[in-house]
Amino acid sequence: MDKLVSLQTFIRVVEDGSFAAAARKIGQSRSQVNRAVAALEDDLGVQLLNRTTRQVSVTPSGQAYYQRAKGILADLGEAEESIRESRETPSGDIRINAPMSFGTLHLGPALVDFAGLYPDIRVELALNDHFIDPVADGFDMTVRISRPSETLALIDHEIIPIKRVLCASPDFIHTHGEPDDIRALTTLPCLHYGNLPSGASWKMTGPDGPVAVQVNGVFCCNNAEVLRDAALAGLGIAEIPTFIAGPELQTGRLVTILCDYTPPELFLYLLYPPSRQLSSRIRLLVDFMHERFGGQPRWDLVQ
């Protein structure tokens, strides 16, 4: 019996929990389904399923084989789809997850343009700042701003470094003076990302190497756009990505301080399962992201 058919049959039996239910789903007799699974077991020399008169259960070997077989068939489906797509106008769905601020300020408008270029590709964008599992949550691509992932189960595709700066409003500096020592952050009002109202530790690299400062946190939020607005209102010093504070830095509504100290570098990168890279939709989106955001970011203030 054809190995591919046997694999598909075995997966059906595992997911339906019985030979009879699998047979009904695939339009074969129960004996045909049983023979397909038995042929796999004979070929492998192991028992994949425990059979009783009332139910079917998966053996440990069967469970491991099921997981691998399902992945193989998924990869095969992606490969077939890729070949079909190469001969056709790009179409289909792309589900994308991205962080809230970058999504609203930059990615959303970019994806509007992408959708205009490829009207047969349906884009679904979900924005949140929570860590998600791209595979388990069913996303084709995840856009992240952090240190690149080290998981071997996913491909990470770096686009650009993300710069962060220490900044404050001119009014704040006029009132408090411009600090010339990193230790000033322990007493000056600071605005920080997170939920620690008593303060937070900011890690940076300065002229003498890495340094950590327990800042005087007077306002905190888990959204950097709110921190930017608080800095504009003169509430304190903030550590903000330039993709959020860029326009205010360029117009002088915010100014950088302690420029010899830099926060750890983050990256804008794409994360997706290995099988997705075969999809022409994903390749088009990766190329588009490089073209749109690669090189010198438009939001960065040249200093």
PDB file of C-alpha atoms in Angstrom:
ATOM      1  CA  MET A   1       0.000   0.000   0.000  1.00  0.00           C
ATOM      2  CA  ASP A   2       1.197   3.552  -0.771  1.00  0.00           C
ATOM      3  CA  LYS A   3       3.149   4.919   2.227  1.00  0.00           C
ATOM      4  CA  LEU A   4       1.615   8.394   1.939  1.00  0.00           C
ATOM      5  CA  VAL A   5      -1.908   6.945   2.017  1.00  0.00           C
ATOM      6  CA  SER A   6      -0.977   4.811   5.018  1.00  0.00           C
ATOM      7  CA  LEU A   7       0.388   7.866   6.853  1.00  0.00           C
ATOM      8  CA  GLN A   8      -2.780   9.841   6.154  1.00  0.00           C
ATOM      9  CA  THR A   9      -4.908   6.918   7.302  1.00  0.00           C
ATOM     10  CA  PHE A  10      -2.933   6.420  10.508  1.00  0.00           C
ATOM     11  CA  ILE A  11      -3.227  10.138  11.370  1.00  0.00           C
ATOM     12  CA  ARG A  12      -6.967   9.965  10.761  1.00  0.00           C
ATOM     13  CA  VAL A  13      -7.357   6.990  13.103  1.00  0.00           C
ATOM     14  CA  VAL A  14      -5.385   8.723  15.866  1.00  0.00           C
ATOM     15  CA  GLU A  15      -7.378  11.945  15.570  1.00  0.00           C
ATOM     16  CA  ASP A  16     -10.769  10.243  15.295  1.00  0.00           C
ATOM     17  CA  GLY A  17     -10.040   7.656  17.984  1.00  0.00           C
ATOM     18  CA  SER A  18     -11.349   4.645  16.108  1.00  0.00           C
ATOM     19  CA  PHE A  19     -10.994   2.695  12.878  1.00  0.00           C
ATOM     20  CA  ALA A  20     -14.711   2.972  12.130  1.00  0.00           C
ATOM     21  CA  ALA A  21     -14.795   6.761  12.463  1.00  0.00           C
ATOM     22  CA  ALA A  22     -11.655   7.134  10.335  1.00  0.00           C
ATOM     23  CA  ALA A  23     -13.124   4.830   7.680  1.00  0.00           C
ATOM     24  CA  ARG A  24     -16.265   6.964   7.471  1.00  0.00           C
ATOM     25  CA  LYS A  25     -14.237  10.158   7.149  1.00  0.00           C
ATOM     26  CA  ILE A  26     -12.039   8.931   4.297  1.00  0.00           C
ATOM     27  CA  GLY A  27     -14.649   6.812   2.538  1.00  0.00           C
ATOM     28  CA  GLN A  28     -13.005   3.421   2.985  1.00  0.00           C
ATOM     29  CA  SER A  29     -13.985   0.213   4.709  1.00  0.00           C
ATOM     30  CA  ARG A  30     -12.865  -0.509   8.266  1.00  0.00           C
ATOM     31  CA  SER A  31     -10.780  -3.433   7.047  1.00  0.00           C
ATOM     32  CA  GLN A  32      -8.953  -1.208   4.539  1.00  0.00           C
ATOM     33  CA  VAL A  33      -8.097   1.266   7.282  1.00  0.00           C
ATOM     34  CA  ASN A  34      -6.924  -1.537   9.560  1.00  0.00           C
ATOM     35  CA  ARG A  35      -4.712  -2.982   6.812  1.00  0.00           C
ATOM     36  CA  ALA A  36      -3.120   0.435   6.162  1.00  0.00           C
ATOM     37  CA  VAL A  37      -2.131   0.866   9.803  1.00  0.00           C
ATOM     38  CA  ALA A  38      -0.996  -2.754  10.066  1.00  0.00           C
ATOM     39  CA  ALA A  39       1.236  -2.248   7.005  1.00  0.00           C
ATOM     40  CA  LEU A  40       2.907   0.699   8.734  1.00  0.00           C
ATOM     41  CA  GLU A  41       3.463  -1.337  11.892  1.00  0.00           C
ATOM     42  CA  ASP A  42       4.958  -4.230   9.914  1.00  0.00           C
ATOM     43  CA  ASP A  43       7.245  -1.867   8.037  1.00  0.00           C
ATOM     44  CA  LEU A  44       8.419  -0.147  11.235  1.00  0.00           C
ATOM     45  CA  GLY A  45       8.530  -3.262  13.375  1.00  0.00           C
ATOM     46  CA  VAL A  46       6.673  -1.558  16.252  1.00  0.00           C
ATOM     47  CA  GLN A  47       3.106  -1.382  17.484  1.00  0.00           C
ATOM     48  CA  LEU A  48       1.593   2.042  16.872  1.00  0.00           C
ATOM     49  CA  LEU A  49      -1.920   1.440  18.248  1.00  0.00           C
ATOM     50  CA  ASN A  50      -3.424  -0.624  21.048  1.00  0.00           C
ATOM     51  CA  ARG A  51      -6.634  -2.253  19.798  1.00  0.00           C
ATOM     52  CA  THR A  52      -9.507  -3.527  21.927  1.00  0.00           C
ATOM     53  CA  THR A  53     -13.086  -4.358  21.017  1.00  0.00           C
ATOM     54  CA  ARG A  54     -14.209  -0.987  22.347  1.00  0.00           C
ATOM     55  CA  GLN A  55     -11.465   1.548  21.654  1.00  0.00           C
ATOM     56  CA  VAL A  56      -8.152   2.365  20.055  1.00  0.00           C
ATOM     57  CA  SER A  57      -5.312   4.027  21.996  1.00  0.00           C
ATOM     58  CA  VAL A  58      -1.937   5.259  20.826  1.00  0.00           C
ATOM     59  CA  THR A  59       1.264   3.629  22.076  1.00  0.00           C
ATOM     60  CA  PRO A  60       4.237   5.834  23.043  1.00  0.00           C
ATOM     61  CA  SER A  61       5.907   4.874  19.755  1.00  0.00           C
ATOM     62  CA  GLY A  62       2.670   5.629  17.951  1.00  0.00           C
ATOM     63  CA  GLN A  63       2.418   9.069  19.559  1.00  0.00           C
ATOM     64  CA  ALA A  64       5.974   9.964  18.534  1.00  0.00           C
ATOM     65  CA  TYR A  65       5.348   8.672  15.000  1.00  0.00           C
ATOM     66  CA  TYR A  66       2.058  10.589  14.820  1.00  0.00           C
ATOM     67  CA  GLN A  67       3.779  13.883  15.655  1.00  0.00           C
ATOM     68  CA  ARG A  68       6.504  13.361  13.060  1.00  0.00           C
ATOM     69  CA  ALA A  69       4.092  12.101  10.409  1.00  0.00           C
ATOM     70  CA  LYS A  70       1.754  15.043  10.896  1.00  0.00           C
ATOM     71  CA  GLY A  71       4.684  17.456  10.519  1.00  0.00           C
ATOM     72  CA  ILE A  72       5.856  15.688   7.360  1.00  0.00           C
ATOM     73  CA  LEU A  73       2.419  15.921   5.766  1.00  0.00           C
ATOM     74  CA  ALA A  74       2.148  19.601   6.763  1.00  0.00           C
ATOM     75  CA  ASP A  75       5.530  20.313   5.146  1.00  0.00           C
ATOM     76  CA  LEU A  76       4.466  18.428   2.039  1.00  0.00           C
ATOM     77  CA  GLY A  77       1.293  20.490   1.868  1.00  0.00           C
ATOM     78  CA  GLU A  78       3.308  23.697   2.156  1.00  0.00           C
ATOM     79  CA  ALA A  79       5.669  22.536  -0.590  1.00  0.00           C
ATOM     80  CA  GLU A  80       2.775  21.728  -2.914  1.00  0.00           C
ATOM     81  CA  GLU A  81       1.180  25.081  -2.142  1.00  0.00           C
ATOM     82  CA  SER A  82       4.471  26.837  -2.889  1.00  0.00           C
ATOM     83  CA  ILE A  83       4.715  25.186  -6.302  1.00  0.00           C
ATOM     84  CA  ARG A  84       1.131  26.095  -7.123  1.00  0.00           C
ATOM     85  CA  GLU A  85       1.685  29.662  -5.947  1.00  0.00           C
ATOM     86  CA  SER A  86       4.775  30.033  -8.128  1.00  0.00           C
ATOM     87  CA  ARG A  87       2.566  29.530 -11.173  1.00  0.00           C
ATOM     88  CA  GLU A  88      -0.251  31.756  -9.989  1.00  0.00           C
ATOM     89  CA  THR A  89      -0.949  35.242  -8.692  1.00  0.00           C
ATOM     90  CA  PRO A  90      -0.004  35.313  -4.981  1.00  0.00           C
ATOM     91  CA  SER A  91      -3.113  34.673  -2.900  1.00  0.00           C
ATOM     92  CA  GLY A  92      -4.289  33.237   0.390  1.00  0.00           C
ATOM     93  CA  ASP A  93      -4.122  34.268   4.039  1.00  0.00           C
ATOM     94  CA  ILE A  94      -1.307  35.620   6.220  1.00  0.00           C
ATOM     95  CA  ARG A  95      -1.936  35.835   9.974  1.00  0.00           C
ATOM     96  CA  ILE A  96       0.523  38.235  11.628  1.00  0.00           C
ATOM     97  CA  ASN A  97       1.109  39.044  15.291  1.00  0.00           C
ATOM     98  CA  ALA A  98       2.991  42.203  16.319  1.00  0.00           C
ATOM     99  CA  PRO A  99       3.564  44.493  19.326  1.00  0.00           C
ATOM    100  CA  MET A 100       0.978  47.214  19.846  1.00  0.00           C
ATOM    101  CA  SER A 101       2.985  50.437  19.448  1.00  0.00           C
ATOM    102  CA  PHE A 102       5.083  49.346  16.478  1.00  0.00           C
ATOM    103  CA  GLY A 103       1.957  47.897  14.908  1.00  0.00           C
ATOM    104  CA  THR A 104      -0.118  51.054  15.140  1.00  0.00           C
ATOM    105  CA  LEU A 105       2.675  53.500  14.278  1.00  0.00           C
ATOM    106  CA  HIS A 106       4.550  51.663  11.537  1.00  0.00           C
ATOM    107  CA  LEU A 107       3.532  48.105  10.700  1.00  0.00           C
ATOM    108  CA  GLY A 108      -0.165  48.809  10.217  1.00  0.00           C
ATOM    109  CA  PRO A 109       0.391  51.489   7.546  1.00  0.00           C
ATOM    110  CA  ALA A 110       3.018  49.273   5.891  1.00  0.00           C
ATOM    111  CA  LEU A 111       0.624  46.321   5.695  1.00  0.00           C
ATOM    112  CA  VAL A 112      -2.035  48.557   4.174  1.00  0.00           C
ATOM    113  CA  ASP A 113       0.428  49.258   1.369  1.00  0.00           C
ATOM    114  CA  PHE A 114       1.324  45.564   1.132  1.00  0.00           C
ATOM    115  CA  ALA A 115      -2.346  44.646   0.803  1.00  0.00           C
ATOM    116  CA  GLY A 116      -2.695  47.236  -1.947  1.00  0.00           C
ATOM    117  CA  LEU A 117       0.194  45.659  -3.871  1.00  0.00           C
ATOM    118  CA  TYR A 118      -1.183  42.114  -3.478  1.00  0.00           C
ATOM    119  CA  PRO A 119      -4.978  42.359  -3.348  1.00  0.00           C
ATOM    120  CA  ASP A 120      -5.433  38.580  -3.481  1.00  0.00           C
ATOM    121  CA  ILE A 121      -3.491  38.090  -0.228  1.00  0.00           C
ATOM    122  CA  ARG A 122      -5.746  38.442   2.808  1.00  0.00           C
ATOM    123  CA  VAL A 123      -3.882  39.985   5.760  1.00  0.00           C
ATOM    124  CA  GLU A 124      -4.961  39.470   9.363  1.00  0.00           C
ATOM    125  CA  LEU A 125      -3.008  41.558  11.900  1.00  0.00           C
ATOM    126  CA  ALA A 126      -3.320  40.943  15.647  1.00  0.00           C
ATOM    127  CA  LEU A 127      -1.659  43.494  17.935  1.00  0.00           C
ATOM    128  CA  ASN A 128      -0.696  42.833  21.554  1.00  0.00           C
ATOM    129  CA  ASP A 129       2.334  43.081  23.803  1.00  0.00           C
ATOM    130  CA  HIS A 130       2.021  39.604  25.293  1.00  0.00           C
ATOM    131  CA  PHE A 131       4.447  36.804  24.475  1.00  0.00           C
ATOM    132  CA  ILE A 132       2.728  34.302  22.200  1.00  0.00           C
ATOM    133  CA  ASP A 133       3.682  30.960  20.706  1.00  0.00           C
ATOM    134  CA  PRO A 134       3.473  31.595  16.933  1.00  0.00           C
ATOM    135  CA  VAL A 135       2.843  27.939  16.108  1.00  0.00           C
ATOM    136  CA  ALA A 136       0.391  27.100  18.886  1.00  0.00           C
ATOM    137  CA  ASP A 137      -1.570  30.319  18.289  1.00  0.00           C
ATOM    138  CA  GLY A 138      -1.741  29.726  14.552  1.00  0.00           C
ATOM    139  CA  PHE A 139       0.217  32.726  13.266  1.00  0.00           C
ATOM    140  CA  ASP A 140       2.112  32.563   9.990  1.00  0.00           C
ATOM    141  CA  MET A 141       4.496  35.312  11.092  1.00  0.00           C
ATOM    142  CA  THR A 142       5.290  37.136  14.329  1.00  0.00           C
ATOM    143  CA  VAL A 143       6.975  40.553  14.367  1.00  0.00           C
ATOM    144  CA  ARG A 144       9.037  41.059  17.507  1.00  0.00           C
ATOM    145  CA  ILE A 145      11.179  43.786  19.016  1.00  0.00           C
ATOM    146  CA  SER A 146      13.596  42.128  21.413  1.00  0.00           C
ATOM    147  CA  ARG A 147      16.700  40.021  21.309  1.00  0.00           C
ATOM    148  CA  PRO A 148      16.357  37.388  18.548  1.00  0.00           C
ATOM    149  CA  SER A 149      14.910  34.034  19.531  1.00  0.00           C
ATOM    150  CA  GLU A 150      17.239  31.082  19.902  1.00  0.00           C
ATOM    151  CA  THR A 151      14.636  28.371  19.376  1.00  0.00           C
ATOM    152  CA  LEU A 152      15.506  25.860  16.664  1.00  0.00           C
ATOM    153  CA  ALA A 153      11.808  25.264  15.954  1.00  0.00           C
ATOM    154  CA  LEU A 154      11.382  28.713  14.389  1.00  0.00           C
ATOM    155  CA  ILE A 155      13.244  30.870  11.902  1.00  0.00           C
ATOM    156  CA  ASP A 156      14.141  34.387  13.018  1.00  0.00           C
ATOM    157  CA  HIS A 157      14.821  36.924  10.314  1.00  0.00           C
ATOM    158  CA  GLU A 158      16.482  40.126  11.499  1.00  0.00           C
ATOM    159  CA  ILE A 159      15.421  43.362   9.795  1.00  0.00           C
ATOM    160  CA  ILE A 160      17.101  46.247  11.702  1.00  0.00           C
ATOM    161  CA  PRO A 161      18.451  47.160  15.127  1.00  0.00           C
ATOM    162  CA  ILE A 162      16.043  49.131  17.301  1.00  0.00           C
ATOM    163  CA  LYS A 163      17.623  52.105  19.042  1.00  0.00           C
ATOM    164  CA  ARG A 164      16.520  53.392  22.437  1.00  0.00           C
ATOM    165  CA  VAL A 165      17.516  56.713  24.018  1.00  0.00           C
ATOM    166  CA  LEU A 166      17.244  58.544  27.324  1.00  0.00           C
ATOM    167  CA  CYS A 167      15.215  61.691  26.735  1.00  0.00           C
ATOM    168  CA  ALA A 168      13.231  64.440  28.436  1.00  0.00           C
ATOM    169  CA  SER A 169      11.359  67.587  27.501  1.00  0.00           C
ATOM    170  CA  PRO A 170      13.120  70.983  27.296  1.00  0.00           C
ATOM    171  CA  ASP A 171      10.881  72.219  30.139  1.00  0.00           C
ATOM    172  CA  PHE A 172      12.013  69.356  32.365  1.00  0.00           C
ATOM    173  CA  ILE A 173      15.658  70.122  31.668  1.00  0.00           C
ATOM    174  CA  HIS A 174      15.068  73.826  32.268  1.00  0.00           C
ATOM    175  CA  THR A 175      13.535  72.998  35.671  1.00  0.00           C
ATOM    176  CA  HIS A 176      15.879  70.232  36.830  1.00  0.00           C
ATOM    177  CA  GLY A 177      19.011  70.898  34.784  1.00  0.00           C
ATOM    178  CA  GLU A 178      20.603  68.513  32.311  1.00  0.00           C
ATOM    179  CA  PRO A 179      22.280  65.593  34.112  1.00  0.00           C
ATOM    180  CA  ASP A 180      25.911  64.903  33.307  1.00  0.00           C
ATOM    181  CA  ASP A 181      26.291  61.796  35.461  1.00  0.00           C
ATOM    182  CA  ILE A 182      24.330  58.563  35.151  1.00  0.00           C
ATOM    183  CA  ARG A 183      23.949  58.483  38.947  1.00  0.00           C
ATOM    184  CA  ALA A 184      21.633  61.483  38.682  1.00  0.00           C
ATOM    185  CA  LEU A 185      18.892  59.052  37.609  1.00  0.00           C
ATOM    186  CA  THR A 186      18.706  57.788  41.189  1.00  0.00           C
ATOM    187  CA  THR A 187      17.209  61.117  42.302  1.00  0.00           C
ATOM    188  CA  LEU A 188      15.713  62.747  39.213  1.00  0.00           C
ATOM    189  CA  PRO A 189      12.120  61.722  38.312  1.00  0.00           C
ATOM    190  CA  CYS A 190      12.165  58.840  35.814  1.00  0.00           C
ATOM    191  CA  LEU A 191       9.487  57.211  33.691  1.00  0.00           C
ATOM    192  CA  HIS A 192       9.876  53.535  33.075  1.00  0.00           C
ATOM    193  CA  TYR A 193       8.340  50.605  31.279  1.00  0.00           C
ATOM    194  CA  GLY A 194       6.799  48.027  33.593  1.00  0.00           C
ATOM    195  CA  ASN A 195       4.763  47.778  36.754  1.00  0.00           C
ATOM    196  CA  LEU A 196       7.215  48.624  39.545  1.00  0.00           C
ATOM    197  CA  PRO A 197       6.075  51.916  41.109  1.00  0.00           C
ATOM    198  CA  SER A 198       8.959  51.879  43.599  1.00  0.00           C
ATOM    199  CA  GLY A 199      11.544  52.154  40.828  1.00  0.00           C
ATOM    200  CA  ALA A 200      13.402  50.045  38.291  1.00  0.00           C
ATOM    201  CA  SER A 201      16.906  49.115  37.288  1.00  0.00           C
ATOM    202  CA  TRP A 202      18.086  50.554  33.971  1.00  0.00           C
ATOM    203  CA  LYS A 203      20.986  48.719  32.362  1.00  0.00           C
ATOM    204  CA  MET A 204      23.224  50.641  29.969  1.00  0.00           C
ATOM    205  CA  THR A 205      26.689  50.716  28.488  1.00  0.00           C
ATOM    206  CA  GLY A 206      28.772  53.816  29.120  1.00  0.00           C
ATOM    207  CA  PRO A 207      32.354  55.001  28.616  1.00  0.00           C
ATOM    208  CA  ASP A 208      33.539  52.656  31.379  1.00  0.00           C
ATOM    209  CA  GLY A 209      31.470  49.648  30.301  1.00  0.00           C
ATOM    210  CA  PRO A 210      28.141  48.187  31.485  1.00  0.00           C
ATOM    211  CA  VAL A 211      26.328  49.897  34.345  1.00  0.00           C
ATOM    212  CA  ALA A 212      23.008  49.355  36.140  1.00  0.00           C
ATOM    213  CA  VAL A 213      21.197  52.217  37.874  1.00  0.00           C
ATOM    214  CA  GLN A 214      18.226  51.930  40.225  1.00  0.00           C
ATOM    215  CA  VAL A 215      16.271  54.919  38.945  1.00  0.00           C
ATOM    216  CA  ASN A 216      13.807  57.089  40.811  1.00  0.00           C
ATOM    217  CA  GLY A 217      10.624  55.795  39.210  1.00  0.00           C
ATOM    218  CA  VAL A 218       7.729  58.231  39.543  1.00  0.00           C
ATOM    219  CA  PHE A 219       5.562  56.941  36.684  1.00  0.00           C
ATOM    220  CA  CYS A 220       5.402  53.566  34.991  1.00  0.00           C
ATOM    221  CA  CYS A 221       3.407  52.041  32.162  1.00  0.00           C
ATOM    222  CA  ASN A 222       3.630  48.975  29.920  1.00  0.00           C
ATOM    223  CA  ASN A 223       3.176  51.133  26.833  1.00  0.00           C
ATOM    224  CA  ALA A 224       6.015  53.334  25.565  1.00  0.00           C
ATOM    225  CA  GLU A 225       3.659  55.752  23.791  1.00  0.00           C
ATOM    226  CA  VAL A 226       2.232  56.675  27.194  1.00  0.00           C
ATOM    227  CA  LEU A 227       5.779  57.144  28.522  1.00  0.00           C
ATOM    228  CA  ARG A 228       6.534  59.426  25.577  1.00  0.00           C
ATOM    229  CA  ASP A 229       3.472  61.526  26.395  1.00  0.00           C
ATOM    230  CA  ALA A 230       4.505  61.667  30.051  1.00  0.00           C
ATOM    231  CA  ALA A 231       7.970  62.840  29.013  1.00  0.00           C
ATOM    232  CA  LEU A 232       6.433  65.488  26.754  1.00  0.00           C
ATOM    233  CA  ALA A 233       4.404  66.684  29.747  1.00  0.00           C
ATOM    234  CA  GLY A 234       7.639  67.199  31.675  1.00  0.00           C
ATOM    235  CA  LEU A 235       7.056  64.426  34.219  1.00  0.00           C
ATOM    236  CA  GLY A 236      10.529  62.941  33.976  1.00  0.00           C
ATOM    237  CA  ILE A 237      13.268  61.194  32.023  1.00  0.00           C
ATOM    238  CA  ALA A 238      12.230  58.240  29.846  1.00  0.00           C
ATOM    239  CA  GLU A 239      14.020  55.442  28.040  1.00  0.00           C
ATOM    240  CA  ILE A 240      12.085  55.168  24.766  1.00  0.00           C
ATOM    241  CA  PRO A 241      12.603  53.490  21.378  1.00  0.00           C
ATOM    242  CA  THR A 242      13.238  56.000  18.623  1.00  0.00           C
ATOM    243  CA  PHE A 243      10.506  54.455  16.469  1.00  0.00           C
ATOM    244  CA  ILE A 244       8.112  55.975  19.023  1.00  0.00           C
ATOM    245  CA  ALA A 245       9.936  59.167  20.022  1.00  0.00           C
ATOM    246  CA  GLY A 246      11.556  59.935  16.634  1.00  0.00           C
ATOM    247  CA  PRO A 247       9.251  62.776  15.511  1.00  0.00           C
ATOM    248  CA  GLU A 248       9.502  64.510  18.896  1.00  0.00           C
ATOM    249  CA  LEU A 249      13.296  64.161  18.925  1.00  0.00           C
ATOM    250  CA  GLN A 250      13.530  65.569  15.410  1.00  0.00           C
ATOM    251  CA  THR A 251      11.374  68.601  16.229  1.00  0.00           C
ATOM    252  CA  GLY A 252      13.014  69.254  19.604  1.00  0.00           C
ATOM    253  CA  ARG A 253       9.920  68.554  21.704  1.00  0.00           C
ATOM    254  CA  LEU A 254      12.087  65.902  23.350  1.00  0.00           C
ATOM    255  CA  VAL A 255      15.871  66.013  23.678  1.00  0.00           C
ATOM    256  CA  THR A 256      18.339  63.224  24.317  1.00  0.00           C
ATOM    257  CA  ILE A 257      20.390  63.250  27.497  1.00  0.00           C
ATOM    258  CA  LEU A 258      23.389  61.283  28.773  1.00  0.00           C
ATOM    259  CA  CYS A 259      24.263  60.422  25.168  1.00  0.00           C
ATOM    260  CA  ASP A 260      27.390  58.518  26.238  1.00  0.00           C
ATOM    261  CA  TYR A 261      25.136  55.848  27.747  1.00  0.00           C
ATOM    262  CA  THR A 262      23.185  53.471  25.540  1.00  0.00           C
ATOM    263  CA  PRO A 263      20.559  50.878  26.552  1.00  0.00           C
ATOM    264  CA  PRO A 264      21.015  47.287  25.317  1.00  0.00           C
ATOM    265  CA  GLU A 265      20.322  46.982  21.610  1.00  0.00           C
ATOM    266  CA  LEU A 266      17.111  45.359  20.490  1.00  0.00           C
ATOM    267  CA  PHE A 267      16.158  44.152  17.022  1.00  0.00           C
ATOM    268  CA  LEU A 268      13.132  44.209  14.807  1.00  0.00           C
ATOM    269  CA  TYR A 269      12.863  40.667  13.510  1.00  0.00           C
ATOM    270  CA  LEU A 270      10.403  38.264  11.957  1.00  0.00           C
ATOM    271  CA  LEU A 271       9.658  34.860  13.429  1.00  0.00           C
ATOM    272  CA  TYR A 272       7.971  32.045  11.524  1.00  0.00           C
ATOM    273  CA  PRO A 273       7.896  28.235  11.315  1.00  0.00           C
ATOM    274  CA  PRO A 274      10.397  26.677   8.883  1.00  0.00           C
ATOM    275  CA  SER A 275       7.627  25.326   6.665  1.00  0.00           C
ATOM    276  CA  ARG A 276       6.260  28.846   6.092  1.00  0.00           C
ATOM    277  CA  GLN A 277       9.395  29.984   4.283  1.00  0.00           C
ATOM    278  CA  LEU A 278       8.296  27.846   1.333  1.00  0.00           C
ATOM    279  CA  SER A 279       5.211  30.012   0.909  1.00  0.00           C
ATOM    280  CA  SER A 280       5.435  32.698  -1.737  1.00  0.00           C
ATOM    281  CA  ARG A 281       3.204  34.882   0.446  1.00  0.00           C
ATOM    282  CA  ILE A 282       5.739  34.791   3.261  1.00  0.00           C
ATOM    283  CA  ARG A 283       8.661  35.409   0.904  1.00  0.00           C
ATOM    284  CA  LEU A 284       6.868  38.437  -0.518  1.00  0.00           C
ATOM    285  CA  LEU A 285       6.167  39.796   2.956  1.00  0.00           C
ATOM    286  CA  VAL A 286       9.768  39.269   4.134  1.00  0.00           C
ATOM    287  CA  ASP A 287      11.085  41.113   1.064  1.00  0.00           C
ATOM    288  CA  PHE A 288       8.543  43.888   1.598  1.00  0.00           C
ATOM    289  CA  MET A 289       9.563  44.294   5.248  1.00  0.00           C
ATOM    290  CA  HIS A 290      13.227  44.582   4.245  1.00  0.00           C
ATOM    291  CA  GLU A 291      12.412  47.189   1.630  1.00  0.00           C
ATOM    292  CA  ARG A 292      10.134  49.141   3.953  1.00  0.00           C
ATOM    293  CA  PHE A 293      12.165  49.082   7.159  1.00  0.00           C
ATOM    294  CA  GLY A 294      15.702  48.075   6.197  1.00  0.00           C
ATOM    295  CA  GLY A 295      18.641  50.466   6.132  1.00  0.00           C
ATOM    296  CA  GLN A 296      18.553  53.713   8.113  1.00  0.00           C
ATOM    297  CA  PRO A 297      15.171  53.885   9.876  1.00  0.00           C
ATOM    298  CA  ARG A 298      13.228  56.967   8.913  1.00  0.00           C
ATOM    299  CA  TRP A 299      12.309  57.595  12.536  1.00  0.00           C
ATOM    300  CA  ASP A 300      15.904  57.789  13.793  1.00  0.00           C
ATOM    301  CA  LEU A 301      17.368  61.162  14.586  1.00  0.00           C
ATOM    302  CA  VAL A 302      20.833  61.514  13.048  1.00  0.00           C
ATOM    303  CA  GLN A 303      23.107  62.789  15.770  1.00  0.00           C
TER     304      GLN A 303
END
